[in-house]
mmCIF file of C-alpha atoms in Angstrom:
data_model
loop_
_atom_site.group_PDB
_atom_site.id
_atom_site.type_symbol
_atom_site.label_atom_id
_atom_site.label_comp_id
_atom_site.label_asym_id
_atom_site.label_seq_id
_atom_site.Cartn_x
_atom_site.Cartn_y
_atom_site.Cartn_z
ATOM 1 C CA UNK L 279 0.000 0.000 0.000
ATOM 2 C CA UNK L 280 1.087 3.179 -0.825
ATOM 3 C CA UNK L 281 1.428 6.263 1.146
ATOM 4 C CA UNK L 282 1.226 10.098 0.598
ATOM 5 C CA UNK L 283 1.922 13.076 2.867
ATOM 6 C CA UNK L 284 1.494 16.302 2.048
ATOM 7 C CA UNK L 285 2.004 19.666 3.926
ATOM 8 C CA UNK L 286 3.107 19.517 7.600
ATOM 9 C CA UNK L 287 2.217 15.781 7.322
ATOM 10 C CA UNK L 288 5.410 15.538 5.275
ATOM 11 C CA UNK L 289 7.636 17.710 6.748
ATOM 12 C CA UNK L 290 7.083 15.670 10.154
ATOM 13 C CA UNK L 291 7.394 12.374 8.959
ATOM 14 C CA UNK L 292 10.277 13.148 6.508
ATOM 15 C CA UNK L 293 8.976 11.806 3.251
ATOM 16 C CA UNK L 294 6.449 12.304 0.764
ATOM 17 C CA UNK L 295 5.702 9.296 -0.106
ATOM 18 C CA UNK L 296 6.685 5.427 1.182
ATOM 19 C CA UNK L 297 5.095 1.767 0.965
ATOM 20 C CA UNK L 298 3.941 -0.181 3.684
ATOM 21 C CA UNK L 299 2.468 -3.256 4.362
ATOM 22 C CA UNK L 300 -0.041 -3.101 7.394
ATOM 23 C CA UNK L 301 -0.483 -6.461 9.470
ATOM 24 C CA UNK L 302 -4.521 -7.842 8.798
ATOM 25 C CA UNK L 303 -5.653 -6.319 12.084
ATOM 26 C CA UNK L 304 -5.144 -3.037 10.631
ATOM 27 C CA UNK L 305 -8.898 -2.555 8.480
ATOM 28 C CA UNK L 306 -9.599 0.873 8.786
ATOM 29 C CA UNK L 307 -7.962 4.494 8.344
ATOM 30 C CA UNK L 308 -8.091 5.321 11.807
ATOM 31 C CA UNK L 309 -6.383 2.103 12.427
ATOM 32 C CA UNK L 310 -4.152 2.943 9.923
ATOM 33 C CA UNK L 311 -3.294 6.399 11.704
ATOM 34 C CA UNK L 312 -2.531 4.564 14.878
ATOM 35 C CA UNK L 313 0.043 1.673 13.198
ATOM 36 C CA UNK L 314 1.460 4.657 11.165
ATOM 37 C CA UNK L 315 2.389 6.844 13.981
ATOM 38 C CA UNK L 316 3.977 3.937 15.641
ATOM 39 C CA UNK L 317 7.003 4.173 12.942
ATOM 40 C CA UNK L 318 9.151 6.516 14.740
ATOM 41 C CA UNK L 319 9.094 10.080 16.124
ATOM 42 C CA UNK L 320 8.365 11.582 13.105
ATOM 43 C CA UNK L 321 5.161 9.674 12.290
ATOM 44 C CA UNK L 322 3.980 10.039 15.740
ATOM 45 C CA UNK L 323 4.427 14.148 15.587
ATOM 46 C CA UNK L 324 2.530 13.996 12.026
ATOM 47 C CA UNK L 325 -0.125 11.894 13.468
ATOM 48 C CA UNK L 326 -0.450 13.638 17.128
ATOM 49 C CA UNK L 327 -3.712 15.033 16.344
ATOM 50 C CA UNK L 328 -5.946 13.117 14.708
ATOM 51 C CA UNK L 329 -8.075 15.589 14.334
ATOM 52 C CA UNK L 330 -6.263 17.928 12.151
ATOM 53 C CA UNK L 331 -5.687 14.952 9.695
ATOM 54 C CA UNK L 332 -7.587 14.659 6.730
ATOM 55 C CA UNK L 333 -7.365 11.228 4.416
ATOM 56 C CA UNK L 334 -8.110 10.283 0.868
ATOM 57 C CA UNK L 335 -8.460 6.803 0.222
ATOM 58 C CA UNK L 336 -7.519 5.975 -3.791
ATOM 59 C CA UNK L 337 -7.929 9.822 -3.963
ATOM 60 C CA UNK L 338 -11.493 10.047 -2.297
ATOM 61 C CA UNK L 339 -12.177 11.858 0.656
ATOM 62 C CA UNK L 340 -12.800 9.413 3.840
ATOM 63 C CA UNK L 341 -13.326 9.288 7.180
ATOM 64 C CA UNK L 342 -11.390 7.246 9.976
ATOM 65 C CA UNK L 343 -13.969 4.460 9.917
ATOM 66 C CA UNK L 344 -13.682 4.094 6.149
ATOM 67 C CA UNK L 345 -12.831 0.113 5.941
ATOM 68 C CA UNK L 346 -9.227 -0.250 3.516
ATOM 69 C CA UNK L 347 -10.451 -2.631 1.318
ATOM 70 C CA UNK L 348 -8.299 -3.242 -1.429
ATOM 71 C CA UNK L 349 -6.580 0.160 -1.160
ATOM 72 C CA UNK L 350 -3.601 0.977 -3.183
ATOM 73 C CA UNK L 351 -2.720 4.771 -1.924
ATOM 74 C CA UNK L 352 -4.133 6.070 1.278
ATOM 75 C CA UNK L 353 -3.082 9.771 1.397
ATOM 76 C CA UNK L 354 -2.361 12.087 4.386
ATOM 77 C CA UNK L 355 -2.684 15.770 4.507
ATOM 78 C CA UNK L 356 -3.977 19.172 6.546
ATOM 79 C CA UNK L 357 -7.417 20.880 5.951
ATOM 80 C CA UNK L 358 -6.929 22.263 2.807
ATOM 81 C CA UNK L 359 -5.573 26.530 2.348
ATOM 82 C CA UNK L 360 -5.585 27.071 -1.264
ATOM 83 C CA UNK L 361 -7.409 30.087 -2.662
ATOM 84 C CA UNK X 82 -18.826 26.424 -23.381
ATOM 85 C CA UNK X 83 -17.351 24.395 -20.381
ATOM 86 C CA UNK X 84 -15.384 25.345 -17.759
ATOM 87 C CA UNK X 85 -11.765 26.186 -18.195
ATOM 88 C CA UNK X 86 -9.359 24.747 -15.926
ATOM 89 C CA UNK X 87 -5.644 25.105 -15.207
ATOM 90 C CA UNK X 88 -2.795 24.423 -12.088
ATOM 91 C CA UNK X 89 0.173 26.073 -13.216
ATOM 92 C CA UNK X 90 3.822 27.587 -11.517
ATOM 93 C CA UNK X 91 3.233 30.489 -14.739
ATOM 94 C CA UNK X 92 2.051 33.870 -13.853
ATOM 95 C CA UNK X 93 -1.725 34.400 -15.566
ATOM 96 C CA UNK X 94 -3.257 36.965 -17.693
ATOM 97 C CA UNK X 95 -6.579 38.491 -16.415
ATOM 98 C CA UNK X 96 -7.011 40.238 -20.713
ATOM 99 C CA UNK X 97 -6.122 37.099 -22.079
ATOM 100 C CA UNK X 98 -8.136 35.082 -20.589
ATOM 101 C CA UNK X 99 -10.810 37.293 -20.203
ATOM 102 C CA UNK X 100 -10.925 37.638 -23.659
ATOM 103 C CA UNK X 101 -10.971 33.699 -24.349
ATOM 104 C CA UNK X 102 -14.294 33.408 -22.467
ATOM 105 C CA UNK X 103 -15.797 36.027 -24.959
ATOM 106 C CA UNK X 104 -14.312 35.382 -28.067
ATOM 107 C CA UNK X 105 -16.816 35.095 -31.004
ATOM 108 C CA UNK X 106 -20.062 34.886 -29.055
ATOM 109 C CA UNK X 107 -22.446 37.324 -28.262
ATOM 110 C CA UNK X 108 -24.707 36.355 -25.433
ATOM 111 C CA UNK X 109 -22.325 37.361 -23.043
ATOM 112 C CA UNK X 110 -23.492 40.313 -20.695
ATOM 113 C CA UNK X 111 -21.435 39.972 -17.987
ATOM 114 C CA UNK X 112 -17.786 38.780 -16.582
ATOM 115 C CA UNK X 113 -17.003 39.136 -12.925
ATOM 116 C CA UNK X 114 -13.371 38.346 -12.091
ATOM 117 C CA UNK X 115 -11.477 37.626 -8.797
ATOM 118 C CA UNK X 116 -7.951 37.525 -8.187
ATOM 119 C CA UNK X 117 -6.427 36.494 -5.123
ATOM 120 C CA UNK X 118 -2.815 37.714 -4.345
ATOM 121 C CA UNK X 119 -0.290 36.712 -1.826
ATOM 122 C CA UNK X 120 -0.688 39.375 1.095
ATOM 123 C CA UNK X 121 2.770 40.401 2.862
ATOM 124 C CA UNK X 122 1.020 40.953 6.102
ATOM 125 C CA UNK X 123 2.999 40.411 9.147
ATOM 126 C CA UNK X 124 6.394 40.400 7.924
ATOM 127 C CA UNK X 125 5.548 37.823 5.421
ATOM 128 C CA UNK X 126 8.641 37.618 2.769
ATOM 129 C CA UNK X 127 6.880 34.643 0.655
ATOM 130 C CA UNK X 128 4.536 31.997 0.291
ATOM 131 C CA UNK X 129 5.078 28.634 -0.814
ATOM 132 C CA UNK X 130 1.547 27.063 -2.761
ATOM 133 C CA UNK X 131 1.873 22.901 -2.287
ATOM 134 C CA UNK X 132 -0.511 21.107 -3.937
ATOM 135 C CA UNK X 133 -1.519 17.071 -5.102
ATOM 136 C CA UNK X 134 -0.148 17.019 -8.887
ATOM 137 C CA UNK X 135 -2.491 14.014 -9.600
ATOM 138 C CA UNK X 136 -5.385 15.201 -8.139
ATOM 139 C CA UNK X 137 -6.026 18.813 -7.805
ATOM 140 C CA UNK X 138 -6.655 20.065 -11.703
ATOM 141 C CA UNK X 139 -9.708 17.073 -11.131
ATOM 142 C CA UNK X 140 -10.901 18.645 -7.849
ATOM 143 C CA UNK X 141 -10.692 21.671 -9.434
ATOM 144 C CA UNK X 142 -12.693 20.937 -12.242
ATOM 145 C CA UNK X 143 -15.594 18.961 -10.477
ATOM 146 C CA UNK X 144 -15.766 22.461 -8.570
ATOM 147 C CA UNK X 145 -16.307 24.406 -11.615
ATOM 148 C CA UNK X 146 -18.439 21.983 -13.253
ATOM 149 C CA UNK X 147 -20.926 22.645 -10.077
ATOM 150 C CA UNK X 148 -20.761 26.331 -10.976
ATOM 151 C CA UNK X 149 -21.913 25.759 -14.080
ATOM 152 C CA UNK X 150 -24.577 23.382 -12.743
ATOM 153 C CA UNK X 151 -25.887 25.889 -10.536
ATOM 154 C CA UNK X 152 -25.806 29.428 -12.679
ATOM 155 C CA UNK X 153 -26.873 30.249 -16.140
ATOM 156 C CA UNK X 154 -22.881 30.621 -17.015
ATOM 157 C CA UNK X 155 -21.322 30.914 -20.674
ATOM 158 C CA UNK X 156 -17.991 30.131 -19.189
ATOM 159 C CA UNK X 157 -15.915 29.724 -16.680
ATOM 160 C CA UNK X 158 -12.035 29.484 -16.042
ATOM 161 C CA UNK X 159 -10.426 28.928 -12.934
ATOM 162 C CA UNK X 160 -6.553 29.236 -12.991
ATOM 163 C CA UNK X 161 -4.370 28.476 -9.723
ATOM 164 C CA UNK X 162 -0.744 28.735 -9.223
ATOM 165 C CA UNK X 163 1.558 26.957 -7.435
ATOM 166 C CA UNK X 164 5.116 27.653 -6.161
ATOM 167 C CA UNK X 165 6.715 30.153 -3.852
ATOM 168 C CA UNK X 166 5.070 33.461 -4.378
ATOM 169 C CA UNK X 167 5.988 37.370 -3.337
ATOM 170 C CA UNK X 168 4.400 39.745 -1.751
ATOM 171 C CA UNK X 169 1.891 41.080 -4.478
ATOM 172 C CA UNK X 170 2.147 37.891 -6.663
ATOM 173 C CA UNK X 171 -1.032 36.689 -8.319
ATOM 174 C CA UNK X 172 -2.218 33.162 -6.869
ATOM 175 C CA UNK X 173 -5.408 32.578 -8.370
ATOM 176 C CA UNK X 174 -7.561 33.562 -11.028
ATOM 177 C CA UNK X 175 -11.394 32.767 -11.296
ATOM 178 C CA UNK X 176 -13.892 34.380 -13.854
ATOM 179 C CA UNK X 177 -17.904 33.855 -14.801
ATOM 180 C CA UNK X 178 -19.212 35.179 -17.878
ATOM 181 C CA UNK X 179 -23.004 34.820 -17.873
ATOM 182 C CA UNK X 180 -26.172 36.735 -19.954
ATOM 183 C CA UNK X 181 -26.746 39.334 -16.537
ATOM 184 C CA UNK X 182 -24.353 40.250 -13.514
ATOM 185 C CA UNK X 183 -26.063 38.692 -10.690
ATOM 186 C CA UNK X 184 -25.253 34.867 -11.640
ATOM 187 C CA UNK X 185 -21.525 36.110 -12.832
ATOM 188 C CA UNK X 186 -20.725 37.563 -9.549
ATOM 189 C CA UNK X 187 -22.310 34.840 -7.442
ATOM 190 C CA UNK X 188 -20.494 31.815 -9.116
ATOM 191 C CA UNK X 189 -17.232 34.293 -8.441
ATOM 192 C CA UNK X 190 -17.863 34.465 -5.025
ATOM 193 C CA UNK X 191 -19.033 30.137 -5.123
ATOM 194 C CA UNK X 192 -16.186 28.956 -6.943
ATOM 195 C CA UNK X 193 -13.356 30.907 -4.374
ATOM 196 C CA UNK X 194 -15.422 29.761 -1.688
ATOM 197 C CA UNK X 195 -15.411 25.876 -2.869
ATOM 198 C CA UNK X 196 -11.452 26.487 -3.955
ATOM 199 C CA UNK X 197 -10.588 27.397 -0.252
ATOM 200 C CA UNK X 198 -12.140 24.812 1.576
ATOM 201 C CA UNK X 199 -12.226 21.546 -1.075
ATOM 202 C CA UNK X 200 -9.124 22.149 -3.898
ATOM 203 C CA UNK X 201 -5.578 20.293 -2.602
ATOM 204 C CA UNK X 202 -3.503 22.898 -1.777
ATOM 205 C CA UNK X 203 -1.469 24.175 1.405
ATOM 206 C CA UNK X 204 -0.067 27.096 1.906
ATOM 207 C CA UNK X 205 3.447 27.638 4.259
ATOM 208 C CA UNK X 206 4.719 31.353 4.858
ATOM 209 C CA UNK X 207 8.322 32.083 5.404
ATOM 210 C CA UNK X 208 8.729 35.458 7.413
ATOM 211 C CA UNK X 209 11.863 38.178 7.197
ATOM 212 C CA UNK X 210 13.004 36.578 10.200
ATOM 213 C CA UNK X 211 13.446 33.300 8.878
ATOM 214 C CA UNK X 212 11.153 31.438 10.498
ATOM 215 C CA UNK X 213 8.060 29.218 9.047
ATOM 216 C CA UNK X 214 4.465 28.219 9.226
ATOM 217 C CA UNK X 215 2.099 26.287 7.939
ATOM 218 C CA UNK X 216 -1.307 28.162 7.014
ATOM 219 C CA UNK X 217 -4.065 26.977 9.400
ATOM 220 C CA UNK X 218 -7.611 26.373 7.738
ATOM 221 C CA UNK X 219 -9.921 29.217 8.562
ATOM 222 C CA UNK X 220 -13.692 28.593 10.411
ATOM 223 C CA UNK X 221 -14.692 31.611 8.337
ATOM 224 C CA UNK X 222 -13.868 30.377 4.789
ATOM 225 C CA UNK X 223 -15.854 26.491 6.351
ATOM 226 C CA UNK X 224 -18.281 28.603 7.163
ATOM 227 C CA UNK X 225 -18.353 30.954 3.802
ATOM 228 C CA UNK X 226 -18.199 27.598 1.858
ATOM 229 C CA UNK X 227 -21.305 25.938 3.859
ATOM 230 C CA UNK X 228 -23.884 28.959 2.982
ATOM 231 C CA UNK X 229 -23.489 27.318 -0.534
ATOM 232 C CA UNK X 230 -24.450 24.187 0.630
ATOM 233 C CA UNK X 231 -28.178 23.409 -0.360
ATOM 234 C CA UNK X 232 -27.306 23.986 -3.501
ATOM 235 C CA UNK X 233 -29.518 27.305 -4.243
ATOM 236 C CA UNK X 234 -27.309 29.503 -6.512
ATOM 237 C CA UNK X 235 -29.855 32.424 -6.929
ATOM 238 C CA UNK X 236 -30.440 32.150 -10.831
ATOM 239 C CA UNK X 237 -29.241 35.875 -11.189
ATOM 240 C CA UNK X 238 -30.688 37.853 -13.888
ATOM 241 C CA UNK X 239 -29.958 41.331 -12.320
#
């Protein structure tokens, strides 16, 4: 599975993009969040607040009870501040 | 005529592309424009415009193609820049040509208000002292985006 961070997201976690390969348990994107910020410092600063994280799942908007699926790119980013 | 939309690091032209929504017809009565710049309030010394390459010239255009949904419109273009902008620097562009003002200047006022609040973009400032921020989401421009909500564009004929 693939994952994006954009933003602040990025800048915390160090990378823009990277693969993973979450363990079954792991079904939803709030689930996701949590095994995510367990991969070091970084990803646990990006991932401090929840809420100011917004998702895209296969580039749709979602929620953090939005079931995985067959996901190929979950992405991570702020509210948005274009304009 | 559809909506025109582009994401670009280029400077825009407000003639030029006014002139592209006009060109050859003539039921146009009306073009309202908005252009939003990058404000050096604060000390600000630049701002740097991320966005989602694969994604935001599609989120972009789903926005305008609810503008034109919702107004009697001619046209439409919506151009947004991306990059590290000055003090003064154009950012965006958005313009509505319609038959009468009213539905011009309220898809203006629509499409900015979708742009801010649903396009993939983020915006960091760098100050004269060096240091950096990311740009915090607003509960005014949520808010300014939700009065558009229930879908009732006035059908302006003013």
């Amino acid at each position: 599975m693939q994952i994006l961070y954009f933003a602040w997201l990025r800048q915390r976690t160090g990378v823009a993009e990277e693969t993973v390969s979450p363990p079954p348990e792991v079904t939803t994107i709030g689930a996701l969040i949590a095994w995510l910020a367990q991969r070091g410092p970084g990803h646990a600063a990006a991932f401090a607040d929840p809420a100011q994280v917004r998702a895209a799942l296969d580039q749709e908007m979602c929620g953090p009870d939005t079931p995985l699926g067959a996901a190929r790119e979950v992405a991570f980013f702020p509210p948005v501040t274009g304009g | 005529m559809s909506a025109t939309v582009r994401v670009q690091d280029a400077p825009f032209d407000l003639a030029a592309e006014t002139a592209l929504l006009t060109a050859g017809r003539g039921d146009v009565g009306a073009v309202a424009s908005f252009i939003g710049l990058c404000r050096g309030d604060d000390g600000l010394a630049a701002m740097t415009l991320e966005h989602w390459p694969t994604v935001t010239q599609a989120a972009i255009a789903i926005i305008a193609a609810e503008a034109m949904e919702r107004w009697p419109l001619t046209g439409c273009t919506v151009v947004h820049r991306y990059g590290r902008m000055l003090p003064g620097d154009p950012i965006v562009l958005v313009l509505a040509a319609s038959g009468h003002r009213l539905a011009a200047l309220e898809a203006v006022a629509f499409l900015m208000d979708w742009l801010k609040t649903k396009a993939p973009f983020w915006k960091r400032e760098e100050f004269a002292d060096g240091s950096d921020r990311w740009v915090a989401a607003k509960a005014e421009d949520e808010a300014a985006a939700a009065r558009w909500r229930g879908g009732e564009g006035v059908r302006g004929r003013g």
